[in-house]
mmCIF file of C-alpha atoms in Angstrom:
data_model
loop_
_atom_site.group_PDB
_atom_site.id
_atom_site.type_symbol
_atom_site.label_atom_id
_atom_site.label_comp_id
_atom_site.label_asym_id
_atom_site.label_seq_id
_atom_site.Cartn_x
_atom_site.Cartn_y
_atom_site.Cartn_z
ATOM 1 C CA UNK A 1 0.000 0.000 0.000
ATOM 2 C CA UNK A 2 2.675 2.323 1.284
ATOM 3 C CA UNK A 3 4.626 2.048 -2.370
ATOM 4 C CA UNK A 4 1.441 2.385 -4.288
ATOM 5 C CA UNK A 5 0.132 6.050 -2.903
ATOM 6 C CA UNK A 6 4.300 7.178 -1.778
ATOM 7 C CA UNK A 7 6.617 6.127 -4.652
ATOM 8 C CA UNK A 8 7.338 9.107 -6.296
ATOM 9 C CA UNK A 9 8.868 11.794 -4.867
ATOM 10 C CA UNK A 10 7.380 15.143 -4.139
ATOM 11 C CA UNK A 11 9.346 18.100 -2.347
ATOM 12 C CA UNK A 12 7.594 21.219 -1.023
ATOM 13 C CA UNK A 13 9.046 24.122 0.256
ATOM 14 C CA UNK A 14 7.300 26.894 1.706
ATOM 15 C CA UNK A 15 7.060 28.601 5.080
ATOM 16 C CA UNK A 16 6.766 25.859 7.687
ATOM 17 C CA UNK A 17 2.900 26.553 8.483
ATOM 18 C CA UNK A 18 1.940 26.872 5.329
ATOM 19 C CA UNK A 19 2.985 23.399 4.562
ATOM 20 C CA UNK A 20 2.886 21.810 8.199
ATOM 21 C CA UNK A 21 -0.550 23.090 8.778
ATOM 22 C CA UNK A 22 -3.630 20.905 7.748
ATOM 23 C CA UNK A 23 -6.477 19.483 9.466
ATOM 24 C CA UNK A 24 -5.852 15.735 9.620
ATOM 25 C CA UNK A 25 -9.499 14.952 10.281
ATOM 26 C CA UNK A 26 -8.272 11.543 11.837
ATOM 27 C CA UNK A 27 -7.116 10.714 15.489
ATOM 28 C CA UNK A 28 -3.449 9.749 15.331
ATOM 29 C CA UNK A 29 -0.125 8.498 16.834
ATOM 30 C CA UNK A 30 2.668 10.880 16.300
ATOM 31 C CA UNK A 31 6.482 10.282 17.238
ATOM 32 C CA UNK A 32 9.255 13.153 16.179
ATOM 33 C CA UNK A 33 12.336 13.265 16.736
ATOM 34 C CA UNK A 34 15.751 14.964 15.818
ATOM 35 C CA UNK A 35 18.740 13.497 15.052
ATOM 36 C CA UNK A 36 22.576 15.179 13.896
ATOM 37 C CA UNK A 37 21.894 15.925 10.504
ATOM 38 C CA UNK A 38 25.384 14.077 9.265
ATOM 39 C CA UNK A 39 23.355 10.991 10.358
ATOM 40 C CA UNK A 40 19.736 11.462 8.098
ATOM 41 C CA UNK A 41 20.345 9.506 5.286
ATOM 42 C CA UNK A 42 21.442 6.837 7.321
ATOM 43 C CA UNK A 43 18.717 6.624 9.532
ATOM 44 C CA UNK A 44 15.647 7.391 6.909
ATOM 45 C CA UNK A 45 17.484 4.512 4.261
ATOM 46 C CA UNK A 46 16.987 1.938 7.999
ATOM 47 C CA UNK A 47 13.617 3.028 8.691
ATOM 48 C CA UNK A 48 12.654 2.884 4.877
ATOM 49 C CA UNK A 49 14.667 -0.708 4.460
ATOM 50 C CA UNK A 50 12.378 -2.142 7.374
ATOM 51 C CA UNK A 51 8.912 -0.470 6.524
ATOM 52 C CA UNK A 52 9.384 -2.432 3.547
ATOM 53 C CA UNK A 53 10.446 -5.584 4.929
ATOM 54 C CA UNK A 54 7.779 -5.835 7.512
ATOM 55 C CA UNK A 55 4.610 -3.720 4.851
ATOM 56 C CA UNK A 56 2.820 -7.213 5.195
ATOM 57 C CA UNK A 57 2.461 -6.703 9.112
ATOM 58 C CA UNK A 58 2.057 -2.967 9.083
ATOM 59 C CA UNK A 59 0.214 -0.961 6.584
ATOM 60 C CA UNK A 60 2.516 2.070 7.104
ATOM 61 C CA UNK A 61 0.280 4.665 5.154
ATOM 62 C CA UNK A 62 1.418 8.102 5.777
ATOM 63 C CA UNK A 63 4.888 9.212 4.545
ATOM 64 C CA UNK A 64 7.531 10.364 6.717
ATOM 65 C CA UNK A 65 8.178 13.813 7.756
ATOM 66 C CA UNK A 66 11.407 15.375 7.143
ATOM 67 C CA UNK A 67 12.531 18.796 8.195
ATOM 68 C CA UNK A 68 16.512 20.643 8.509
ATOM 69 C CA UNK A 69 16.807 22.730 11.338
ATOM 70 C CA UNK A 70 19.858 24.774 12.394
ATOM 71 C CA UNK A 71 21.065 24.945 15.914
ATOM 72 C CA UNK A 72 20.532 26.572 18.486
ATOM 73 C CA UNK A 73 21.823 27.551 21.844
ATOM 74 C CA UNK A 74 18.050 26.821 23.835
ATOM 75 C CA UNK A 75 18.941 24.475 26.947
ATOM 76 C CA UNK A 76 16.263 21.628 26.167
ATOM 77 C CA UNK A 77 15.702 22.023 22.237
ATOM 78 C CA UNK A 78 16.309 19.140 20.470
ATOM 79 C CA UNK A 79 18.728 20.850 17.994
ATOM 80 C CA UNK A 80 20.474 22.536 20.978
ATOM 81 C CA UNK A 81 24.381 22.958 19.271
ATOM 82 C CA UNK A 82 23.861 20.603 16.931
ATOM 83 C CA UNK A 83 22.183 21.120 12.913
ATOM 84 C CA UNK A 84 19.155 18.558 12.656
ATOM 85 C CA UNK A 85 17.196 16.712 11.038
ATOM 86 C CA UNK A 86 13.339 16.106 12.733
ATOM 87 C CA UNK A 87 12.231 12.801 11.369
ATOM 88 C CA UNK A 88 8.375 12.410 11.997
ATOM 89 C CA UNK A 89 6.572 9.254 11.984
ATOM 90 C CA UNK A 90 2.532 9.268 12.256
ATOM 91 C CA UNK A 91 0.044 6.172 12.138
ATOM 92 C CA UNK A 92 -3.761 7.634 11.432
ATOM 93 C CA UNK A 93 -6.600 6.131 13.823
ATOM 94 C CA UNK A 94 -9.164 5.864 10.971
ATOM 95 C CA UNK A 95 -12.470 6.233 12.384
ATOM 96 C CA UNK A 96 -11.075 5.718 15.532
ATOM 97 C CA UNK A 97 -10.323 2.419 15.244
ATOM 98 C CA UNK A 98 -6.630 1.059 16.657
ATOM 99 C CA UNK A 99 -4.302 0.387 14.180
ATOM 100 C CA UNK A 100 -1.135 -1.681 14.948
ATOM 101 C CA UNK A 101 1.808 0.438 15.519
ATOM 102 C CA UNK A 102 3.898 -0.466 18.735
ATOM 103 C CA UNK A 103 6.117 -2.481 16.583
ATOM 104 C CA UNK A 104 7.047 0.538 14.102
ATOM 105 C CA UNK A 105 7.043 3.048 17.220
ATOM 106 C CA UNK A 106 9.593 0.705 18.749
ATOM 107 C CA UNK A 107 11.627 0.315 15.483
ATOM 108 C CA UNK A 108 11.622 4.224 14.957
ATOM 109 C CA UNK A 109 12.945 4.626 18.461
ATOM 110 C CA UNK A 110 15.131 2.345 18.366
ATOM 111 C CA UNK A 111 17.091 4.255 15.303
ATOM 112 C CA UNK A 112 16.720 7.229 16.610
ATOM 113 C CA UNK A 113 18.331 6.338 19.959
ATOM 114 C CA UNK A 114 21.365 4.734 18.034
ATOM 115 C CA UNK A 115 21.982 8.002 15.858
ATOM 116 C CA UNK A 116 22.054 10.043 19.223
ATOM 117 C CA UNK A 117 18.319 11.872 18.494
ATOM 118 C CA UNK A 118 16.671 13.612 20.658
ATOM 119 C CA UNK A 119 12.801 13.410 21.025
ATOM 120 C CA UNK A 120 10.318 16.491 20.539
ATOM 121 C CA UNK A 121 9.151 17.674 23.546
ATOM 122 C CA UNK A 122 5.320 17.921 22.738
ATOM 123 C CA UNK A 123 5.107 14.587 21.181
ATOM 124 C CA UNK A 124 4.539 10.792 22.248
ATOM 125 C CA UNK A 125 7.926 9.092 23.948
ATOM 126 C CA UNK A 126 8.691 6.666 26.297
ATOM 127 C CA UNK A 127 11.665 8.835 27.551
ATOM 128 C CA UNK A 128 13.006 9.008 30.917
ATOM 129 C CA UNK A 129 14.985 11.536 32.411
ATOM 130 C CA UNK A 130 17.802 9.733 32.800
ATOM 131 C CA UNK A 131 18.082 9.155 28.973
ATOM 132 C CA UNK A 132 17.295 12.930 28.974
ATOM 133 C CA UNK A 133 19.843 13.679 30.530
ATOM 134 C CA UNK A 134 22.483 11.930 28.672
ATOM 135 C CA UNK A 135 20.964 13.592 25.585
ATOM 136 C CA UNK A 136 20.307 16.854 26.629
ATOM 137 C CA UNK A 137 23.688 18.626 27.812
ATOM 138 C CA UNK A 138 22.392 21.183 29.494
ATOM 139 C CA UNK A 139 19.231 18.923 31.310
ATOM 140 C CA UNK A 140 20.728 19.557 34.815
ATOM 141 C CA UNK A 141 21.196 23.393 34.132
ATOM 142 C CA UNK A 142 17.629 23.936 32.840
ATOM 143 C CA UNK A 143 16.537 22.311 35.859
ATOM 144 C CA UNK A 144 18.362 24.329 38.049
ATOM 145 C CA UNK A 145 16.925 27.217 36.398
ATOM 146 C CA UNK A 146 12.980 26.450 36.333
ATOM 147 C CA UNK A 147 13.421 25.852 39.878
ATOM 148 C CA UNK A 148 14.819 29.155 40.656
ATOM 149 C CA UNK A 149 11.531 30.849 38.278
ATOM 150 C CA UNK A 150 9.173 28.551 39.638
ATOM 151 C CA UNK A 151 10.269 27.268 43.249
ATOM 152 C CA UNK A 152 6.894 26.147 44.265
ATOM 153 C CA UNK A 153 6.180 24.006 40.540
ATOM 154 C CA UNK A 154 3.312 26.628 39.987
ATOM 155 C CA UNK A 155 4.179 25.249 36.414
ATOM 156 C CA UNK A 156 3.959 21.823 36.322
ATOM 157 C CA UNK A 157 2.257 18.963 35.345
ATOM 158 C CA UNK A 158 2.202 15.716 35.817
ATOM 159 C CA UNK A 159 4.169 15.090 32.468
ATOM 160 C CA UNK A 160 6.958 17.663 32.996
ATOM 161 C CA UNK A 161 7.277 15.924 36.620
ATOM 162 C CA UNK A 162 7.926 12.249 35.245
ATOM 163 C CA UNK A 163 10.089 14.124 32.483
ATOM 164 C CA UNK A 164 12.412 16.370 34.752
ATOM 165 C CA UNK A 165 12.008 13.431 37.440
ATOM 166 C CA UNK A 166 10.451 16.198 39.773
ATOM 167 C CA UNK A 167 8.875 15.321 43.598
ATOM 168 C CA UNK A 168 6.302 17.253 44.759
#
């Protein structure tokens, strides 16, 4: 299915919300990350090598998101002083019906991990902050810092808790 509607290439460039901006209409699972940008071909030839391999188990139906992004000096961005590359993998929940994914999530993340990427803060993960941390050079410094602004966690949630491995 996936080579049928995807096997011809199509670029697009534009301002990022004219392009990145559309209603989906469909529920979905979403997983972005960004990896060193010396280390994209690599990683999208892998992911694209075992999509096909395993199409029979997984109907992989919505191509893969790729965006360059240069870096930056912002304590917990995921380009923080390094150029990326944001690789975005979605599976749409047709009707809202549950589609397999776990194995491609798993797969994704698993290449990601091993080409030292870095996951977007605002979508799904199954980081800790320990991996974080190793990820993120300047975790512990941010830390220190939100503390200072917000001593009393007026600002958190729950997630930010399990992510900055806060107690309260």
């Amino acid at each position: 299915m996936y080579n049928v509607l995807y096997q011809h290439r199509r670029d697009s460039v534009n301002t990022s919300y004219k392009i990145f901006n559309f209603n989906c209409l469909f529920k979905q699972y979403v997983n972005e990350w960004a990896i060193p940008r010396s280390k994209t071909a690599t990683v999208l030839l892998e992911l694209r090598d075992w999509v096909l391999e395993n199409e029979h188990n997984y109907g992989v139906h919505f191509p893969i998101e790729v965006r360059f992004v240069k870096k930056d000096d912002i304590y917990l961005s995921p380009c923080y002083d390094t150029d990326s590359c944001y690789i975005n993998i979605l599976m749409y929940r047709p009707y809202g019906k549950d589609v397999p994914y776990q194995e491609y999530w798993d797969k994704y993340e698993e290449l990601m991990k091993k080409a030292d990427g870095r996951p977007h803060w605002a979508k799904a993960h199954r980081e800790t902050a320990s991996r974080l941390r190793k990820v993120y050079p300047q975790f512990d410094r941010f830390c220190a810092v939100r503390s200072s602004l917000d001593p009393h966690g007026l600002f958190l949630n729950s997630y930010l808790k399990r992510m900055l491995e806060i107690k309260q």
